[in-house]
PDB file of C-alpha atoms in Angstrom:
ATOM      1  CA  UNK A1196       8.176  22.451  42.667  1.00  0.00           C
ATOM      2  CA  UNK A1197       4.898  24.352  42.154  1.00  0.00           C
ATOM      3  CA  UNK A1198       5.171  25.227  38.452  1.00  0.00           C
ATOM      4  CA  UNK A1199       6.445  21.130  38.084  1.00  0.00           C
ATOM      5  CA  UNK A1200       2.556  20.606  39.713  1.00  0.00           C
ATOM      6  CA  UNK A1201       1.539  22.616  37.782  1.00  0.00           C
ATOM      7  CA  UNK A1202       2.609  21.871  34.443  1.00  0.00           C
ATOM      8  CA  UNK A1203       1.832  18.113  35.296  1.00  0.00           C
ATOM      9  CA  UNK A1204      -1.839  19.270  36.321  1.00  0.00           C
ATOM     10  CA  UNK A1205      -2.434  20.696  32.905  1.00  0.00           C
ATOM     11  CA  UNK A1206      -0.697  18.008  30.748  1.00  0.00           C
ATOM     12  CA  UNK A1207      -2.486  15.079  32.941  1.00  0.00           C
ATOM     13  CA  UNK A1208      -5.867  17.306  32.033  1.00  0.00           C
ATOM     14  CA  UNK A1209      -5.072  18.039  28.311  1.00  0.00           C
ATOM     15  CA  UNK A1210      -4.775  14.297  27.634  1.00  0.00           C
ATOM     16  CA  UNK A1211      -8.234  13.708  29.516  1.00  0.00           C
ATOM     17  CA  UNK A1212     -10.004  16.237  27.073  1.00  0.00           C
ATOM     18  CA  UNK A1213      -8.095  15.308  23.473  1.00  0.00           C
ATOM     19  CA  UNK A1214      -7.856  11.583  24.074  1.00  0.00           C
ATOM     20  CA  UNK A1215      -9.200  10.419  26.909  1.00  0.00           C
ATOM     21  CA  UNK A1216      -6.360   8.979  28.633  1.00  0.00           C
ATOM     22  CA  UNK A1217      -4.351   9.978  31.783  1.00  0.00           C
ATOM     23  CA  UNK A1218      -0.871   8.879  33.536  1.00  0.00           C
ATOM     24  CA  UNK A1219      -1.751   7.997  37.193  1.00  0.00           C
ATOM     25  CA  UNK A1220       1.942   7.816  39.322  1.00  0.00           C
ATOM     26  CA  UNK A1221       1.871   6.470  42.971  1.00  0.00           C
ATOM     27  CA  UNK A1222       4.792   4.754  44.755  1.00  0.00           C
ATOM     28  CA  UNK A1223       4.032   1.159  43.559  1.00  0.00           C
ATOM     29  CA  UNK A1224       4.510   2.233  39.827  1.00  0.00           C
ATOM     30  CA  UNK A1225       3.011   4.248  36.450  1.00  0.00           C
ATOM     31  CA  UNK A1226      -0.505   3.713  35.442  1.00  0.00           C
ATOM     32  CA  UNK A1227      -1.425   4.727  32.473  1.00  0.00           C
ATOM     33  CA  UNK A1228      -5.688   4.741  31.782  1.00  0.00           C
ATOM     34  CA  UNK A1229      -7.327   4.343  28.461  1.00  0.00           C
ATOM     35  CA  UNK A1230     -11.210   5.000  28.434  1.00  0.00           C
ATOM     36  CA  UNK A1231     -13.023   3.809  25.174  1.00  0.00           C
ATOM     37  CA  UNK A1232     -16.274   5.511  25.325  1.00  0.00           C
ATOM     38  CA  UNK A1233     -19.165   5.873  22.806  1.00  0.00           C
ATOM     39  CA  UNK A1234     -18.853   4.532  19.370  1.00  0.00           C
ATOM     40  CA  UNK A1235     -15.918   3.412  17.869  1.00  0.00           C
ATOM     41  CA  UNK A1236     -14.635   5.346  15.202  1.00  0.00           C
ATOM     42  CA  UNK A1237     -13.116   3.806  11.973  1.00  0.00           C
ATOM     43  CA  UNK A1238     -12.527   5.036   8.315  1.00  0.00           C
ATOM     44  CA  UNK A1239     -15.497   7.336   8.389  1.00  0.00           C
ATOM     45  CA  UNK A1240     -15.962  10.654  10.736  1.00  0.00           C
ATOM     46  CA  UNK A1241     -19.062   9.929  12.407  1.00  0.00           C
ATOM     47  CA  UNK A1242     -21.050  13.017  13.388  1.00  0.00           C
ATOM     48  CA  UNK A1243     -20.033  15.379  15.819  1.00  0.00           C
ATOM     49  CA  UNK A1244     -23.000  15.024  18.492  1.00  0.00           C
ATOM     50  CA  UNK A1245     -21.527  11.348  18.554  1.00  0.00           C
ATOM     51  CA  UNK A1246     -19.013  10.461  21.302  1.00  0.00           C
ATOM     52  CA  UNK A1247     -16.715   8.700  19.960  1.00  0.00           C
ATOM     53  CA  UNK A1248     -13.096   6.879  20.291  1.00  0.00           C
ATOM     54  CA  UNK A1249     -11.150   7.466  17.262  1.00  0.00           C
ATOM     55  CA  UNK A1250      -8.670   3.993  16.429  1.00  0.00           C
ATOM     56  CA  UNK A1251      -6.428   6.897  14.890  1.00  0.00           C
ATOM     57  CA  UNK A1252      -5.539   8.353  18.358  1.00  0.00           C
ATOM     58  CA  UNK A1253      -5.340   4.691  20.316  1.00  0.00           C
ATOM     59  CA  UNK A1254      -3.617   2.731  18.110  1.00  0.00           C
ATOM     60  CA  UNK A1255      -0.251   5.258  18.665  1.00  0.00           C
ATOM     61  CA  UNK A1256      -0.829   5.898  22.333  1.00  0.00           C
ATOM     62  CA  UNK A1257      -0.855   2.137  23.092  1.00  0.00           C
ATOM     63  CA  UNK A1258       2.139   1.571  21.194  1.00  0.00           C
ATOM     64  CA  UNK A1259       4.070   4.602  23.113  1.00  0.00           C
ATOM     65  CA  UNK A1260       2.536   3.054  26.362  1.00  0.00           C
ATOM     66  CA  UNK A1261       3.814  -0.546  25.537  1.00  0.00           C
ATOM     67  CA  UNK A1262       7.622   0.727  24.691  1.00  0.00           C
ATOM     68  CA  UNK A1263       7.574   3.833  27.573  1.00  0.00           C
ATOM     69  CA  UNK A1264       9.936   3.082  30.274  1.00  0.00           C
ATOM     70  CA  UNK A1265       7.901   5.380  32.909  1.00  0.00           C
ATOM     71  CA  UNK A1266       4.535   3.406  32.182  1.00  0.00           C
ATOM     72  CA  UNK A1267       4.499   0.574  34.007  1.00  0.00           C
ATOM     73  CA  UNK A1268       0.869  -0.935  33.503  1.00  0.00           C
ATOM     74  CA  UNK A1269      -2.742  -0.037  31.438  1.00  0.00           C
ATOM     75  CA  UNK A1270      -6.212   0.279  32.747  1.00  0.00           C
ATOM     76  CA  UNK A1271      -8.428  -0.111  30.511  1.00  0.00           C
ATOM     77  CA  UNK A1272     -12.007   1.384  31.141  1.00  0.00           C
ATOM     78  CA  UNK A1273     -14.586   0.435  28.449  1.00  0.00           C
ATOM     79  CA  UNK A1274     -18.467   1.902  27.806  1.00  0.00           C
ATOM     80  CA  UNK A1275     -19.080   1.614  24.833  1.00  0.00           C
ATOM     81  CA  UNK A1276     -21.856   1.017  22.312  1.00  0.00           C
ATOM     82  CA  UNK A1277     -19.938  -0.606  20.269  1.00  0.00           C
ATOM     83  CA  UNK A1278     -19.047   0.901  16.269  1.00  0.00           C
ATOM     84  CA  UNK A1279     -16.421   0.013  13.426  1.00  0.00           C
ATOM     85  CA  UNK A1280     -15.608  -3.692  13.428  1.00  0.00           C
ATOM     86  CA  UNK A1281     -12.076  -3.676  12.062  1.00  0.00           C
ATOM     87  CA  UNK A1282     -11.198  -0.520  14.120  1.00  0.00           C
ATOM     88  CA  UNK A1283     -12.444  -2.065  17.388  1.00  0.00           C
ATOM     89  CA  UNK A1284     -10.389  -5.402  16.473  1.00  0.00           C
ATOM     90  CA  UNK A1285      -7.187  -3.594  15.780  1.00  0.00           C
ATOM     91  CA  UNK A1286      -7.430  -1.378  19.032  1.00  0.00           C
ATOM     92  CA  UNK A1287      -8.295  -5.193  20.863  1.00  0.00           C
ATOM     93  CA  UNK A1288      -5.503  -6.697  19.065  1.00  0.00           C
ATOM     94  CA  UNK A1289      -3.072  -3.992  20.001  1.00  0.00           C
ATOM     95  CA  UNK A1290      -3.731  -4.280  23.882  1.00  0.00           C
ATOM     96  CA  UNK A1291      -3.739  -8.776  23.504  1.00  0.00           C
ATOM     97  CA  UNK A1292       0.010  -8.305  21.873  1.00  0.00           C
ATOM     98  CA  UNK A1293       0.604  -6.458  25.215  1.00  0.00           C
ATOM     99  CA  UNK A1294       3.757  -7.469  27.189  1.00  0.00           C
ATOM    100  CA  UNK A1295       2.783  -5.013  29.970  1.00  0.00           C
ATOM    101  CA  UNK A1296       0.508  -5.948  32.804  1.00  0.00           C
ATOM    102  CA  UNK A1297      -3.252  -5.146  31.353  1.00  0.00           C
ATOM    103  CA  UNK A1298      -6.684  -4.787  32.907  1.00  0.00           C
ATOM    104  CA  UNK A1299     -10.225  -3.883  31.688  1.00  0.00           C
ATOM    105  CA  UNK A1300     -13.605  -2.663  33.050  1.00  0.00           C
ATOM    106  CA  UNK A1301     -16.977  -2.702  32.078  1.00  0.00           C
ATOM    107  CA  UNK A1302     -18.665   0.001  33.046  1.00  0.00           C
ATOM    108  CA  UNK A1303     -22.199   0.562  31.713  1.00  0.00           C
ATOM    109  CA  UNK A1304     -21.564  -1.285  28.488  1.00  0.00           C
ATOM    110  CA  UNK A1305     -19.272  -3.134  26.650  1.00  0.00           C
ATOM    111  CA  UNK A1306     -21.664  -3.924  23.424  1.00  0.00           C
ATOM    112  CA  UNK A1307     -20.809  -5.338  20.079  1.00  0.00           C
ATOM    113  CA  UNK A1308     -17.000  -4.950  18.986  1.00  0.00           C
ATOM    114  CA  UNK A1309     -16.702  -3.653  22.444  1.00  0.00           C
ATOM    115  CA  UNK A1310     -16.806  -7.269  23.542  1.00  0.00           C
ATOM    116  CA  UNK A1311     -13.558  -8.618  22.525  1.00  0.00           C
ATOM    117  CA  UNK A1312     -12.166  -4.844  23.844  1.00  0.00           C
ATOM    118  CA  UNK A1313     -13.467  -5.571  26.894  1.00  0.00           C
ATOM    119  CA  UNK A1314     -11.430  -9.404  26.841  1.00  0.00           C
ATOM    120  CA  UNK A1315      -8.371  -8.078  24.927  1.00  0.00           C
ATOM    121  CA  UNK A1316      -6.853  -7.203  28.324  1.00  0.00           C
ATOM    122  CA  UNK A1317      -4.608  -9.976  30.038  1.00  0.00           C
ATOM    123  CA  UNK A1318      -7.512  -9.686  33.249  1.00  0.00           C
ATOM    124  CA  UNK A1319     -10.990  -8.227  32.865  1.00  0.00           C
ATOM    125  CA  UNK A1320     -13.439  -7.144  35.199  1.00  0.00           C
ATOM    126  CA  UNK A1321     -17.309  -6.120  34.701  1.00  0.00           C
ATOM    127  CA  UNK A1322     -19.518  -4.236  36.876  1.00  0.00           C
ATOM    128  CA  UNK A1323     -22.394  -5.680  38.390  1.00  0.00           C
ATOM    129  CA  UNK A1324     -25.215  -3.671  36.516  1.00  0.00           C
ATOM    130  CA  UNK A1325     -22.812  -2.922  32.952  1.00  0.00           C
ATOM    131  CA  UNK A1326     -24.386  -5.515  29.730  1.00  0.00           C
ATOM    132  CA  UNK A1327     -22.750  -7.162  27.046  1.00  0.00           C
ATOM    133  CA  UNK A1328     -24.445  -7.272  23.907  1.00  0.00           C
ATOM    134  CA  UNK A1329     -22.961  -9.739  21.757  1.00  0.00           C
ATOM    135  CA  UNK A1330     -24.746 -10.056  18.219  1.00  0.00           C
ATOM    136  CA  UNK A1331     -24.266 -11.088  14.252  1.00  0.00           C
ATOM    137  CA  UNK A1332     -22.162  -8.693  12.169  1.00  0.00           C
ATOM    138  CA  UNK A1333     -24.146  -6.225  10.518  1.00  0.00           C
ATOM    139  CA  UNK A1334     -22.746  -3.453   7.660  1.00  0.00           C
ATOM    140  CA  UNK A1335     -24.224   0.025   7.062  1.00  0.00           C
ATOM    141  CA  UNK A1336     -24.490   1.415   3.498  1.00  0.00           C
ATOM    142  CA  UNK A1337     -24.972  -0.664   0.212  1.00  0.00           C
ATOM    143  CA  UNK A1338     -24.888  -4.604   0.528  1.00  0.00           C
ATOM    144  CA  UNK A1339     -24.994  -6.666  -2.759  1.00  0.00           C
ATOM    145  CA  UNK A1340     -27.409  -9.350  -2.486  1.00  0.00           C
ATOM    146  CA  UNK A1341     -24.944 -12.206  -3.637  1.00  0.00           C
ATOM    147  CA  UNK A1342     -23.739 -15.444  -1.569  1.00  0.00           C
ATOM    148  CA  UNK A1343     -20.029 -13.591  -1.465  1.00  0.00           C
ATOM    149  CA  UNK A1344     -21.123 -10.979   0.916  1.00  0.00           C
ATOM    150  CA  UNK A1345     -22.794 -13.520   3.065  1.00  0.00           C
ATOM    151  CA  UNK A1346     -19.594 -15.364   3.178  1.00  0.00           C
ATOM    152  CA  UNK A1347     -17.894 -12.209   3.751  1.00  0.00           C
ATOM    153  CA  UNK A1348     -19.995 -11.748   6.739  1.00  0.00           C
ATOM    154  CA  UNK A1349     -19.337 -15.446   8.144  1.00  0.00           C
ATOM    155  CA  UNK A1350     -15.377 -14.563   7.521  1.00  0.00           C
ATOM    156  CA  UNK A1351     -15.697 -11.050  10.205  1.00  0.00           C
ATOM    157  CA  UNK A1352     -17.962 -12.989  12.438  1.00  0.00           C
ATOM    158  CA  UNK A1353     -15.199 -16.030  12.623  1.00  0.00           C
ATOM    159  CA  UNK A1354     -12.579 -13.794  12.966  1.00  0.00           C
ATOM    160  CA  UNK A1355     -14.372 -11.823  15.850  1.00  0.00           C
ATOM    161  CA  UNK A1356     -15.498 -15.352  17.429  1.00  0.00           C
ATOM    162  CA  UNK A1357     -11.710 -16.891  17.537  1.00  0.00           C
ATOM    163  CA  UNK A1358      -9.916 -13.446  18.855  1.00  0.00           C
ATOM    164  CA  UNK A1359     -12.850 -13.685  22.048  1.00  0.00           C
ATOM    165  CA  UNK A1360     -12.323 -17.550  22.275  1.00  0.00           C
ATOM    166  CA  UNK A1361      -8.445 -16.919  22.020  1.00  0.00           C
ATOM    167  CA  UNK A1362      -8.627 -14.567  24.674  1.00  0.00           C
ATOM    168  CA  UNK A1363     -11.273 -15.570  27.492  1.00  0.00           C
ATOM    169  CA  UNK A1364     -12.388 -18.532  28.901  1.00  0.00           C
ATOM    170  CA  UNK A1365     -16.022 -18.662  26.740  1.00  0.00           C
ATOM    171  CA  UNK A1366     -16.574 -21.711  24.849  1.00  0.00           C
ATOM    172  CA  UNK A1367     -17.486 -20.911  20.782  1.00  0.00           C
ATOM    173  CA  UNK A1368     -20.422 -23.163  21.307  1.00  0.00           C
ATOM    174  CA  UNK A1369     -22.262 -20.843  24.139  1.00  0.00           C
ATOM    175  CA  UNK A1370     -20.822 -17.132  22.460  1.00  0.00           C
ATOM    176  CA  UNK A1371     -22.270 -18.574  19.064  1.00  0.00           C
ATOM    177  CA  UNK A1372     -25.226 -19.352  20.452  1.00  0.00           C
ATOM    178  CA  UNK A1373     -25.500 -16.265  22.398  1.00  0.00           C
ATOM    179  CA  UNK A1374     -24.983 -14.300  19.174  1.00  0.00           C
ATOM    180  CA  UNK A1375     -27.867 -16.490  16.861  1.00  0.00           C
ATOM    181  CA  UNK A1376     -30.394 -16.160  19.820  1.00  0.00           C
ATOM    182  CA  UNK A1377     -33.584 -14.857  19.079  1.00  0.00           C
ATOM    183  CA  UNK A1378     -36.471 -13.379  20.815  1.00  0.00           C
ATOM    184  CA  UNK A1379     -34.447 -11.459  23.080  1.00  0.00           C
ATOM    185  CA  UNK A1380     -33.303  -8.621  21.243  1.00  0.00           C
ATOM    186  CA  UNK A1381     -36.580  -6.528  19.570  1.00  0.00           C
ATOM    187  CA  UNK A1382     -36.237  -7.129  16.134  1.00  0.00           C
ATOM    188  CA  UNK A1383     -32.855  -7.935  16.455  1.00  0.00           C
ATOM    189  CA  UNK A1384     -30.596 -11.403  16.924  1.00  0.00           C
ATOM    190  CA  UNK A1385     -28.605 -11.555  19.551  1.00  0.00           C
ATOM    191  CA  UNK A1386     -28.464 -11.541  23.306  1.00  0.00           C
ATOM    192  CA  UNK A1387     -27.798  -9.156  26.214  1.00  0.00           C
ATOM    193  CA  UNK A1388     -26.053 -10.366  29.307  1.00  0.00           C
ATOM    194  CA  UNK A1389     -25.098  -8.495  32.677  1.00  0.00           C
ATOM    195  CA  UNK A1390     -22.074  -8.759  34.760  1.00  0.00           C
ATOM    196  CA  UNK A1391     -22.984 -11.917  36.649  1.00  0.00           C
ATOM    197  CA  UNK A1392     -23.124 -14.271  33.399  1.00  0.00           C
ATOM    198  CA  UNK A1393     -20.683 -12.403  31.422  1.00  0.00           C
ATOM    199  CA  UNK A1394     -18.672 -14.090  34.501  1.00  0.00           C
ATOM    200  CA  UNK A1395     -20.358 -17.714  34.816  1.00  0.00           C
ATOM    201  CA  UNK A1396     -20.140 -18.214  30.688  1.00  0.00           C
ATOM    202  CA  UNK A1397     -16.008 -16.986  31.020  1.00  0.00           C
ATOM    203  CA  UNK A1398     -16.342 -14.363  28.610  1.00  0.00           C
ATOM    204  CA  UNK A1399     -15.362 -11.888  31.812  1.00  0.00           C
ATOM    205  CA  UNK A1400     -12.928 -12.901  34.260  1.00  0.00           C
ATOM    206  CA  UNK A1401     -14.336 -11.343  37.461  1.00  0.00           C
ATOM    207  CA  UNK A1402     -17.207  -9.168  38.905  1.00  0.00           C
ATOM    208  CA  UNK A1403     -15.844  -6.049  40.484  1.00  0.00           C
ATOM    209  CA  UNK A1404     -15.210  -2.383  40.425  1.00  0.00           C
ATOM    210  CA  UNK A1405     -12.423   0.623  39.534  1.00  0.00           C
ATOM    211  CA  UNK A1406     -10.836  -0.767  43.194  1.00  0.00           C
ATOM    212  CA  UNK A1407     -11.083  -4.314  42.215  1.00  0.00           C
ATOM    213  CA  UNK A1408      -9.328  -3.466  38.517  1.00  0.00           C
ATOM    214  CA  UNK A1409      -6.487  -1.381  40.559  1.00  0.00           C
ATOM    215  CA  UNK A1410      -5.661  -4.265  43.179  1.00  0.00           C
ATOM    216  CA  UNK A1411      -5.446  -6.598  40.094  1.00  0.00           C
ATOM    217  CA  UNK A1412      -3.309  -4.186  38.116  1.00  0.00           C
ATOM    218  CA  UNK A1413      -1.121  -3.681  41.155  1.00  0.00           C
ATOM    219  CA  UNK A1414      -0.753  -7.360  41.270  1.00  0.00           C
ATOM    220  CA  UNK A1415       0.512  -7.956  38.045  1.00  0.00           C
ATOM    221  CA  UNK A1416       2.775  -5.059  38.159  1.00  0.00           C
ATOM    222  CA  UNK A1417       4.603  -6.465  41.344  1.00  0.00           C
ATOM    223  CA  UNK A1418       4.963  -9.408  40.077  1.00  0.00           C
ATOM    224  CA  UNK A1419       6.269  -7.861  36.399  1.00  0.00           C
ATOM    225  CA  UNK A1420       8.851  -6.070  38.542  1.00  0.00           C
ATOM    226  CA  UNK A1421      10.115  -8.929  40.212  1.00  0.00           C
ATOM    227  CA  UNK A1422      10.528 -10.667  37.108  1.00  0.00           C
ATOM    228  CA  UNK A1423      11.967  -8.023  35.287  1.00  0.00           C
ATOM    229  CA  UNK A1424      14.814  -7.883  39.307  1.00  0.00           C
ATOM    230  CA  UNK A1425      15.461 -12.318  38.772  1.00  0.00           C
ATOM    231  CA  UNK A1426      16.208 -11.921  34.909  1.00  0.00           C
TER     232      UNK A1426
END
């Protein structure tokens, strides 16, 4: 029975160092706890003083944690600076085609492509002091200077703008205009908002905390588990 602790102990903490993640069991079921932290990673290795959450190590676990029988709901806990657009959107798009209850929670910041992370899950939460910074898509390296890329940008934006519209409550109207706002952000577009307006505009579902997050989780897992008993 010790060594079983044991050997739990060390897996449970060898998943918290390589990938972030650990497997939290109680009585009322299997909870299995994602943390996207730092910059997102995509195609490119970004430096190694950068935290980062590489798409190549979340996009596998969240497919083994949507078909595992002994994982019976994900948490979701998001602070993030944001990073690589179509990385961010697959890891988002990944947790929205979900069948398994889902929650998310701010926690410091959900910026950029960490915005429609932090709404991907079926309920989100936000802490009372974490921002959102929700901005135009911008590109590093060379940019040709033609009306295609500029299209090309409108395209990612759109895509970026339906997937957050698709899956909160935020009307296109307010996020767009949120994003196109200027004066806020130095030398910037763009806007900043905190928890209380990321949950009056419907972008967030609720204000709360990791306590708040678990009830919610618990919630949906009951209620996934009765299903799962009538069918």
């Amino acid at each position: 029975m010790e060594q079983d602790r044991a050997e739990e102990f060390q897996e449970r903490r060898e998943q918290i160092e390589n990938l972030g993640s650990s497997l939290i069991r109680t009585k009322r079921g299997t909870i299995h706890t994602l943390t996207i932290i730092g910059q997102i990673e995509g195609h490119q290795v970004l430096d190694a003083s950068t935290k980062t959450t590489k798409y190549e190590h979340v996009l596998p676990l969240l497919a083994a944690v949507e078909e595992s029988d002994d994982v019976d709901g994900l948490l979701v806990l998001l602070n993030t600076v944001g990073g690589d657009i179509e990385a961010g959107l697959a890891i988002a798009e990944l947790i929205s085609g979900m069948k398994k209850p889902t929650v998310s929670l701010v926690l410091g910041g959900g910026h950029s492509i960490g915005v429609p992370l932090a709404v991907s899950a079926r309920e989100s939460f936000i802490a009372p002091s974490a921002a959102m910074t929700i901005h135009p898509v911008r590109l590093n390296g060379t940019i040709i200077g033609v009306s295609q890329t500029f299209h090309y940008f409108s395209r990612i934006q759109e895509r970026i703008l339906q997937f957050v519209t698709r899956n909160s409550a935020v009307e296109a109207e307010t996020f767009t205009r949120l994003m196109l706002k200027t004066g806020e952000l130095a030398a910037d577009v763009g806007s900043v908002i905190y928890g209380e307006e990321a949950v009056s505009i419907g972008l967030i579902d609720h204000i709360g905390g990791l306590s708040d997050a678990l009830a919610a989780l618990h919630r949906a897992m009951d209620k996934a588990s009765k299903e799962k008993e009538n069918s």
